[in-house]
Amino acid sequence: MKVSIIGATGYTGEELLRLLSSHPQAEIVAITSESQTGAAISEIYPHLQKFYDNKLVNMQQLDEVAAASDVVFIALPHGHAMEAGKKIVAKGAKVIDLGADYRFRDTSVYEKWYKLPHTHKEAKAVYGLTELYRKEVQSATIVGNPGCYTTASILAMAPLIKLQLVEENSIMIDAKSGVSGAGRSLGLNSHFTEVFESVKAYNIAGHRHTPEIEQALGEIAGKEILINFTPHLIPIARGILSTCYGTLKSGVTAAQVDDAFSSLYQEEYFIRLLGRGGYPATKNTRGSNFCDIGWHIDSRTNRVIVVSAIDNLVKGAAGQAVQNMNVMFGLEEQLGLTQPPLYP
Ligand SMILES: NC(=O)C1=CN([C@@H]2O[C@H](COP(=O)(O)OP(=O)(O)OC[C@H]3O[C@@H](n4cnc5c(N)ncnc54)[C@H](OP(=O)(O)O)[C@@H]3O)[C@@H](O)[C@H]2O)C=CC1
Ligand SMILES: CC(=O)N[C@@H](CCC(=O)OP(=O)(O)O)C(=O)O
């Protein structure tokens, strides 16, 4: 498998390299950066010394890079993948985009929430939440890899929507992310003194992951779903904890809730069910492609509360992207992804 990464100097690009170093079938043929062209990746990320000595090329060489690759991961800020995606598929390679450009079935939803024109509307992209869209991913040419908050939140609520156990429009999601979720580029909001010893909600009632969660849960329900989603920035480097609330439909029992999770996920390697009463923690998924899920029922309020934990850079980005690559190329889905989480 010849693999290239566009935007290899970012956190998700780095994480792709880290994971692919132990993938038995992947060979990195090209990595790109616009700002650090010519540098060796191990100069930018010294922890990758002895794993990679590749030098960074830039997007002027995109046609050659694509022609030499079976698959190209795009790890650029949203808005930059569409033109690159067109060129890559024209050269016969598959695309896995880690940003948002290919995540929406209805590109007008993307245009509305991202305030950008969609310039590759004809792409028949597949939404790459692997556990829920595996069949479509198998035959995809372009995969829109999900966002990090969305991966944790959709996986938490999908069983309850699928089995019609919660009132669809009662869902509220309160999620917390480590600072690497904001990427590597410098910004006031991710400045150490702004983040350290503080927790802050942001983009309330307007975060762009809201329509992505609504799209996936709505497809499972077979009807439009509206949710409330509130993200928080917390002073850790990696990890997302998503706490999701829903009102149970009349007469739904705790056993039905338990069965919903086990029936959808019992065969899923990357989903670890902690059961009713379980407490997922970001520490237990750090560095791994696992999504841990626990659920609780509050009989006083008749609500179910589902908690999920992932590593935003792995199951929330690069790990799921590698999982999708494995599915697209008919490889064993776990290849390159079986490292235990980093602990403590
Ligand atoms: N961080 C996370 O947890 C997650 C991120 N994502 C998504 O993945 C994508 C990459 O994220 P992340 O790795 O965190 O981002 P970073 O900010 O860490 O890296 C961005 C990369 O894009 C390149 N880049 C930046 N601006 C431009 C530009 N104008 N033209 C071309 N290249 C550019 C940078 O390269 P250089 O400056 O060297 O040229 C760098 O390689 C984003 O779309 C993000 O939303 C998805 C899920 C989770
Ligand atoms: C902490 C933080 O800033 N997180 C990012 C989400 C990261 C992500 O998954 O973004 P994409 O949908 O663009 O891929 C944010 O809230 O914008």
Coordinates of C-alpha atoms and ligand atoms in Angstrom, one line a residue:
M1 CA 0.0 0.0 0.0
K2 CA 1.5 3.3 -1.1
V3 CA 0.4 6.0 1.2
S4 CA 0.8 9.8 1.1
I5 CA -0.2 12.5 3.6
I6 CA -1.1 16.0 2.6
G7 CA -0.5 18.3 5.6
A8 CA 1.8 16.0 7.5
T9 CA 3.1 18.7 9.8
G10 CA -0.2 19.0 11.7
Y11 CA -1.2 17.0 14.7
T12 CA -3.4 14.6 12.7
G13 CA -0.7 14.2 10.0
E14 CA 1.8 13.4 12.7
E15 CA -0.6 10.9 14.3
L16 CA -1.1 9.2 10.9
L17 CA 2.7 8.8 10.7
R18 CA 2.9 7.4 14.2
L19 CA 0.2 4.9 13.6
L20 CA 1.3 3.9 10.1
S21 CA 4.8 3.2 11.4
S22 CA 3.4 -0.1 12.8
H23 CA 1.1 -0.9 9.9
P24 CA 2.6 -4.0 8.2
Q25 CA 1.3 -3.1 4.7
A26 CA 1.7 0.7 4.5
E27 CA 4.6 2.4 2.9
I28 CA 4.8 6.2 3.1
V29 CA 5.7 7.5 -0.4
A30 CA 5.2 11.3 0.1
I31 CA 4.4 13.8 2.9
T32 CA 3.6 17.5 2.3
S33 CA 3.8 20.9 4.0
E34 CA 3.6 24.3 2.4
S35 CA 5.5 26.1 5.2
Q36 CA 8.3 23.6 5.8
T37 CA 8.9 22.1 2.3
G38 CA 12.3 20.5 2.2
A39 CA 12.6 19.8 5.9
A40 CA 12.8 16.2 7.2
I41 CA 9.7 15.3 9.2
S42 CA 12.0 14.1 12.1
E43 CA 13.3 17.7 12.4
I44 CA 9.8 18.9 13.0
Y45 CA 8.8 16.0 15.1
P46 CA 11.9 14.6 16.8
H47 CA 9.9 11.8 18.4
L48 CA 9.7 10.3 14.9
Q49 CA 13.5 9.9 14.5
K50 CA 14.4 6.4 13.5
F51 CA 10.9 5.9 12.2
Y52 CA 10.9 8.3 9.3
D53 CA 13.6 10.3 7.4
N54 CA 11.2 11.4 4.6
K55 CA 11.5 15.0 3.5
L56 CA 8.5 17.2 3.0
V57 CA 7.4 18.1 -0.5
N58 CA 4.6 20.6 -1.3
M59 CA 1.3 20.6 -3.2
Q60 CA 2.9 21.8 -6.4
Q61 CA 3.8 18.1 -6.7
L62 CA 0.3 16.9 -5.9
D63 CA -0.2 15.2 -9.3
E64 CA 3.0 13.2 -9.0
V65 CA 2.3 12.4 -5.3
A66 CA -1.2 11.1 -6.2
A67 CA 0.0 9.1 -9.2
A68 CA 2.5 7.3 -7.0
S69 CA -0.1 6.5 -4.2
D70 CA -2.9 4.0 -3.6
V71 CA -4.4 6.3 -1.0
V72 CA -3.8 9.9 0.0
F73 CA -4.8 11.2 3.4
I74 CA -5.7 14.9 3.5
A75 CA -5.0 16.5 6.9
L76 CA -5.6 20.2 6.0
P77 CA -7.9 22.8 7.5
H78 CA -11.4 22.6 6.1
G79 CA -11.9 24.3 2.8
H80 CA -8.6 23.1 1.4
A81 CA -9.4 19.4 0.6
M82 CA -11.9 19.8 -2.2
E83 CA -9.5 21.0 -4.9
A84 CA -6.8 18.6 -3.7
G85 CA -9.4 15.8 -3.7
K86 CA -10.4 16.3 -7.3
K87 CA -6.7 16.1 -8.5
I88 CA -6.0 13.0 -6.4
V89 CA -9.0 11.0 -7.7
A90 CA -8.2 12.1 -11.2
K91 CA -4.8 10.3 -10.8
G92 CA -6.5 7.1 -9.6
A93 CA -5.8 7.2 -5.9
K94 CA -8.4 7.0 -3.1
V95 CA -8.8 9.9 -0.7
I96 CA -9.4 10.0 3.0
D97 CA -10.0 13.5 4.2
L98 CA -9.7 14.2 7.9
G99 CA -11.4 17.6 7.7
A100 CA -15.0 18.4 7.1
D101 CA -15.1 19.0 3.3
Y102 CA -16.5 15.6 2.4
R103 CA -18.6 14.8 5.5
F104 CA -22.0 16.0 4.3
R105 CA -24.4 14.2 2.0
D106 CA -26.1 17.6 1.4
T107 CA -23.3 20.0 0.5
S108 CA -25.6 23.0 1.2
V109 CA -25.5 22.0 4.9
Y110 CA -21.7 22.3 4.6
E111 CA -22.0 25.7 2.8
K112 CA -24.3 27.0 5.5
W113 CA -22.3 25.9 8.6
Y114 CA -18.8 26.4 7.2
K115 CA -19.6 29.5 5.2
L116 CA -17.7 28.3 2.2
P117 CA -18.7 27.2 -1.3
H118 CA -18.5 23.5 -1.9
T119 CA -16.4 23.0 -5.0
H120 CA -16.6 19.3 -5.4
K121 CA -20.3 18.6 -5.2
E122 CA -20.1 15.7 -7.7
A123 CA -17.8 13.7 -5.4
K124 CA -19.6 10.6 -4.2
A125 CA -18.0 10.8 -0.8
V126 CA -18.9 8.4 2.0
Y127 CA -19.1 9.4 5.7
G128 CA -16.4 7.4 7.4
L129 CA -17.8 6.6 10.8
T130 CA -16.6 3.0 10.3
E131 CA -18.8 1.1 12.7
L132 CA -22.0 2.6 11.2
Y133 CA -21.0 3.0 7.5
R134 CA -18.7 0.1 6.9
K135 CA -20.4 -1.3 3.8
E136 CA -20.3 2.1 2.1
V137 CA -16.7 2.7 3.1
Q138 CA -15.7 -0.7 1.5
S139 CA -16.4 0.7 -2.0
A140 CA -15.7 4.3 -1.4
T141 CA -13.2 6.4 -3.5
I142 CA -13.5 9.4 -1.2
V143 CA -14.1 9.1 2.5
G144 CA -15.0 12.1 4.7
N145 CA -13.5 11.1 8.0
P146 CA -15.7 12.2 10.9
G147 CA -14.9 15.0 13.4
C148 CA -13.7 14.1 16.9
Y149 CA -16.6 15.3 19.0
T150 CA -19.0 13.8 16.4
T151 CA -17.4 10.3 16.5
A152 CA -17.7 10.2 20.3
S153 CA -21.2 11.5 20.4
I154 CA -22.7 9.6 17.5
L155 CA -21.3 6.3 18.7
A156 CA -22.8 7.0 22.1
M157 CA -26.3 7.7 20.9
A158 CA -26.6 5.5 17.8
P159 CA -27.9 2.3 19.5
L160 CA -30.7 4.2 21.3
I161 CA -31.8 5.9 18.1
K162 CA -31.6 2.7 16.1
L163 CA -33.8 0.8 18.6
Q164 CA -36.1 3.8 19.0
L165 CA -35.6 4.0 22.7
V166 CA -35.2 7.8 23.1
E167 CA -37.3 10.7 22.1
E168 CA -35.3 11.8 19.1
N169 CA -35.5 15.6 19.7
S170 CA -34.7 15.4 23.4
I171 CA -30.9 14.8 22.9
M172 CA -28.4 17.1 24.6
I173 CA -24.7 16.6 24.3
D174 CA -22.1 18.1 26.6
A175 CA -18.6 17.3 25.4
K176 CA -15.1 18.1 26.5
S177 CA -11.9 18.2 24.4
G178 CA -8.2 18.3 24.9
V179 CA -6.4 21.2 23.3
S180 CA -4.8 19.1 20.5
G181 CA -8.4 19.2 19.0
A182 CA -7.6 22.8 18.0
G183 CA -4.6 21.7 15.9
R184 CA -1.0 22.7 16.1
S185 CA -1.1 26.3 14.8
L186 CA -0.8 29.0 17.4
G187 CA -3.8 30.8 18.7
L188 CA -4.9 32.7 21.7
N189 CA -7.5 30.1 22.7
S190 CA -5.0 27.3 22.9
H191 CA -2.3 29.4 24.6
F192 CA -1.0 27.6 27.8
T193 CA -2.0 30.4 30.2
E194 CA -5.5 30.7 28.7
V195 CA -6.2 26.9 28.9
F196 CA -4.3 25.8 32.0
E197 CA -6.4 25.5 35.2
S198 CA -9.6 26.5 33.4
V199 CA -12.6 24.9 31.7
K200 CA -14.6 26.8 29.2
A201 CA -17.6 26.2 27.0
Y202 CA -17.5 27.6 23.5
N203 CA -19.6 27.9 20.3
I204 CA -22.8 27.2 22.3
A205 CA -25.8 26.6 19.9
G206 CA -23.5 27.1 16.9
H207 CA -20.7 24.6 16.8
R208 CA -20.2 23.1 13.3
H209 CA -20.2 19.5 14.6
T210 CA -23.9 19.9 15.4
P211 CA -25.2 19.3 11.8
E212 CA -22.8 16.4 11.5
I213 CA -24.2 14.6 14.5
E214 CA -27.7 15.5 13.3
Q215 CA -27.0 14.0 9.9
A216 CA -25.8 10.6 11.2
L217 CA -28.4 10.3 13.9
G218 CA -31.1 11.4 11.5
E219 CA -30.0 8.8 9.0
I220 CA -30.3 6.1 11.6
A221 CA -33.7 7.4 12.7
G222 CA -35.0 7.9 9.2
K223 CA -36.1 11.4 10.0
E224 CA -34.7 14.8 10.8
I225 CA -33.3 15.1 14.3
L226 CA -32.3 18.3 16.1
I227 CA -29.9 18.2 19.0
N228 CA -28.2 20.6 21.4
F229 CA -24.4 20.3 21.4
T230 CA -22.1 22.2 23.8
P231 CA -18.3 21.7 23.4
H232 CA -15.8 22.6 26.2
L233 CA -12.1 23.1 26.1
I234 CA -10.2 21.4 29.0
P235 CA -6.6 21.5 30.0
I236 CA -5.4 18.1 28.7
A237 CA -3.5 17.5 25.5
R238 CA -5.6 14.6 24.1
G239 CA -9.0 13.1 24.7
I240 CA -12.7 13.7 24.3
L241 CA -15.4 12.9 26.9
S242 CA -18.9 13.2 25.6
T243 CA -21.9 13.1 28.0
C244 CA -25.1 12.6 26.1
Y245 CA -28.6 12.9 27.6
G246 CA -31.9 11.7 26.1
T247 CA -35.5 11.2 27.4
L248 CA -36.5 7.5 27.3
K249 CA -39.7 6.7 25.4
S250 CA -42.6 5.6 27.5
G251 CA -42.2 2.1 28.8
V252 CA -38.6 1.6 27.8
T253 CA -36.7 -0.6 30.3
A254 CA -33.1 -0.7 31.5
A255 CA -32.7 -4.1 29.9
Q256 CA -33.8 -2.8 26.5
V257 CA -31.1 0.0 26.8
D258 CA -28.5 -2.6 27.7
D259 CA -29.5 -4.8 24.8
A260 CA -29.4 -1.8 22.4
F261 CA -25.7 -1.3 23.1
S262 CA -24.7 -5.0 23.0
S263 CA -26.7 -5.8 19.9
L264 CA -25.1 -2.9 17.9
Y265 CA -21.6 -3.2 19.2
Q266 CA -20.8 -6.6 20.6
E267 CA -18.8 -7.6 17.5
E268 CA -17.0 -4.2 17.3
Y269 CA -13.3 -4.5 18.3
F270 CA -12.8 -0.7 18.7
I271 CA -15.9 -0.2 20.9
R272 CA -15.5 -1.2 24.5
L273 CA -18.8 -1.3 26.4
L274 CA -18.3 -0.5 30.1
G275 CA -22.0 -1.4 30.7
R276 CA -24.7 0.2 32.7
G277 CA -23.1 2.2 35.5
G278 CA -19.7 2.4 33.6
Y279 CA -17.5 5.5 33.7
P280 CA -15.4 6.0 30.6
A281 CA -12.3 8.2 31.1
T282 CA -10.0 9.8 28.5
K283 CA -7.0 8.2 30.2
N284 CA -8.2 4.7 29.3
T285 CA -8.3 5.5 25.6
R286 CA -5.3 7.8 25.2
G287 CA -3.2 6.9 22.2
S288 CA -5.6 4.2 21.1
N289 CA -8.4 3.7 18.6
F290 CA -10.9 2.6 21.2
C291 CA -14.2 4.3 22.1
D292 CA -15.3 3.4 25.6
I293 CA -19.0 3.7 26.4
G294 CA -20.9 3.6 29.6
W295 CA -24.6 4.4 30.3
H296 CA -26.8 5.3 33.3
I297 CA -30.5 5.6 33.7
D298 CA -32.0 8.3 36.0
S299 CA -35.5 6.9 36.8
R300 CA -36.4 10.2 38.5
T301 CA -36.2 12.1 35.3
N302 CA -36.7 9.2 32.9
R303 CA -33.5 10.1 31.1
V304 CA -30.6 8.0 29.9
I305 CA -27.2 9.4 30.2
V306 CA -24.5 7.9 27.9
V307 CA -20.8 8.8 28.4
S308 CA -18.2 8.0 25.7
A309 CA -14.4 8.6 25.7
I310 CA -12.0 8.6 22.8
D311 CA -8.6 10.0 21.9
N312 CA -9.5 12.9 19.5
L313 CA -6.3 12.3 17.4
V314 CA -6.9 8.6 17.1
K315 CA -10.5 7.3 17.0
G316 CA -11.4 11.0 16.5
A317 CA -9.1 11.5 13.5
A318 CA -6.0 9.5 12.3
G319 CA -6.9 6.1 13.9
Q320 CA -10.3 6.1 12.3
A321 CA -8.8 7.2 9.0
V322 CA -6.4 4.2 9.1
Q323 CA -9.4 2.0 10.1
N324 CA -11.2 3.3 7.0
M325 CA -8.1 2.7 4.8
N326 CA -8.1 -0.9 5.9
V327 CA -11.8 -1.3 5.1
M328 CA -11.4 0.4 1.7
F329 CA -8.6 -1.9 0.7
G330 CA -10.0 -5.1 2.1
L331 CA -7.3 -5.4 4.8
E332 CA -7.9 -6.6 8.3
E333 CA -9.6 -3.7 10.0
Q334 CA -7.3 -3.6 13.0
L335 CA -4.0 -3.5 11.1
G336 CA -1.7 -0.8 12.6
L337 CA -4.2 0.0 15.4
T338 CA -3.7 -2.6 18.1
Q339 CA -1.4 -0.7 20.4
P340 CA -2.9 -0.6 24.0
P341 CA -3.8 2.8 25.3
L342 CA -1.0 4.9 26.9
Y343 CA -1.3 4.8 30.7
P344 CA -1.1 6.8 33.0
Ligands
LIG1 N1 -6.9 17.9 15.9 C1 -7.9 17.1 16.0 O1 -8.2 16.5 17.0 C2 -8.8 16.8 14.8 C3 -8.7 17.5 13.6 N2 -9.5 17.2 12.5 C4 -9.3 17.9 11.3 O2 -8.2 17.4 10.6 C5 -7.6 18.5 9.8 C6 -6.2 18.7 10.3 O3 -6.2 19.0 11.6 P1 -4.9 19.2 12.5 O4 -3.9 18.2 12.1 O5 -5.3 19.2 13.9 O6 -4.4 20.6 12.1 P2 -3.0 21.4 12.3 O7 -3.4 22.8 12.4 O8 -2.3 20.7 13.4 O9 -2.3 21.1 10.9 C7 -2.8 21.6 9.7 C8 -1.9 21.2 8.5 O10 -2.4 21.8 7.3 C9 -1.4 22.6 6.7 N3 -1.9 23.9 6.3 C10 -2.4 24.8 7.1 N4 -2.9 25.9 6.4 C11 -2.8 25.5 5.1 C12 -3.1 26.1 3.9 N5 -3.7 27.3 3.8 N6 -2.8 25.4 2.7 C13 -2.3 24.2 2.8 N7 -1.9 23.6 3.9 C14 -2.2 24.2 5.1 C15 -0.3 22.7 7.8 O11 0.9 22.6 7.0 P3 2.1 23.7 6.9 O12 1.7 24.8 7.8 O13 3.3 23.0 7.3 O14 2.1 24.0 5.5 C16 -0.5 21.4 8.6 O15 0.2 20.4 8.0 C17 -8.5 19.7 10.0 O16 -9.5 19.8 9.0 C18 -9.2 19.4 11.4 O17 -10.4 20.0 11.5 C19 -10.4 16.2 12.6 C20 -10.6 15.5 13.8 C21 -9.8 15.8 15.0
LIG2 C1 -10.7 21.8 20.8 C2 -11.1 22.2 19.5 O1 -10.9 23.4 19.1 N1 -11.7 21.3 18.7 C3 -12.2 21.6 17.3 C4 -12.7 20.4 16.7 C5 -11.7 19.5 16.1 C6 -12.3 18.7 14.9 O2 -12.7 17.5 15.0 O3 -12.6 19.5 13.9 P1 -13.1 19.2 12.5 O4 -14.5 19.0 12.5 O5 -12.8 20.5 11.8 O6 -12.4 18.1 11.9 C7 -13.2 22.7 17.3 O7 -14.0 22.8 18.2 O8 -13.3 23.4 16.2

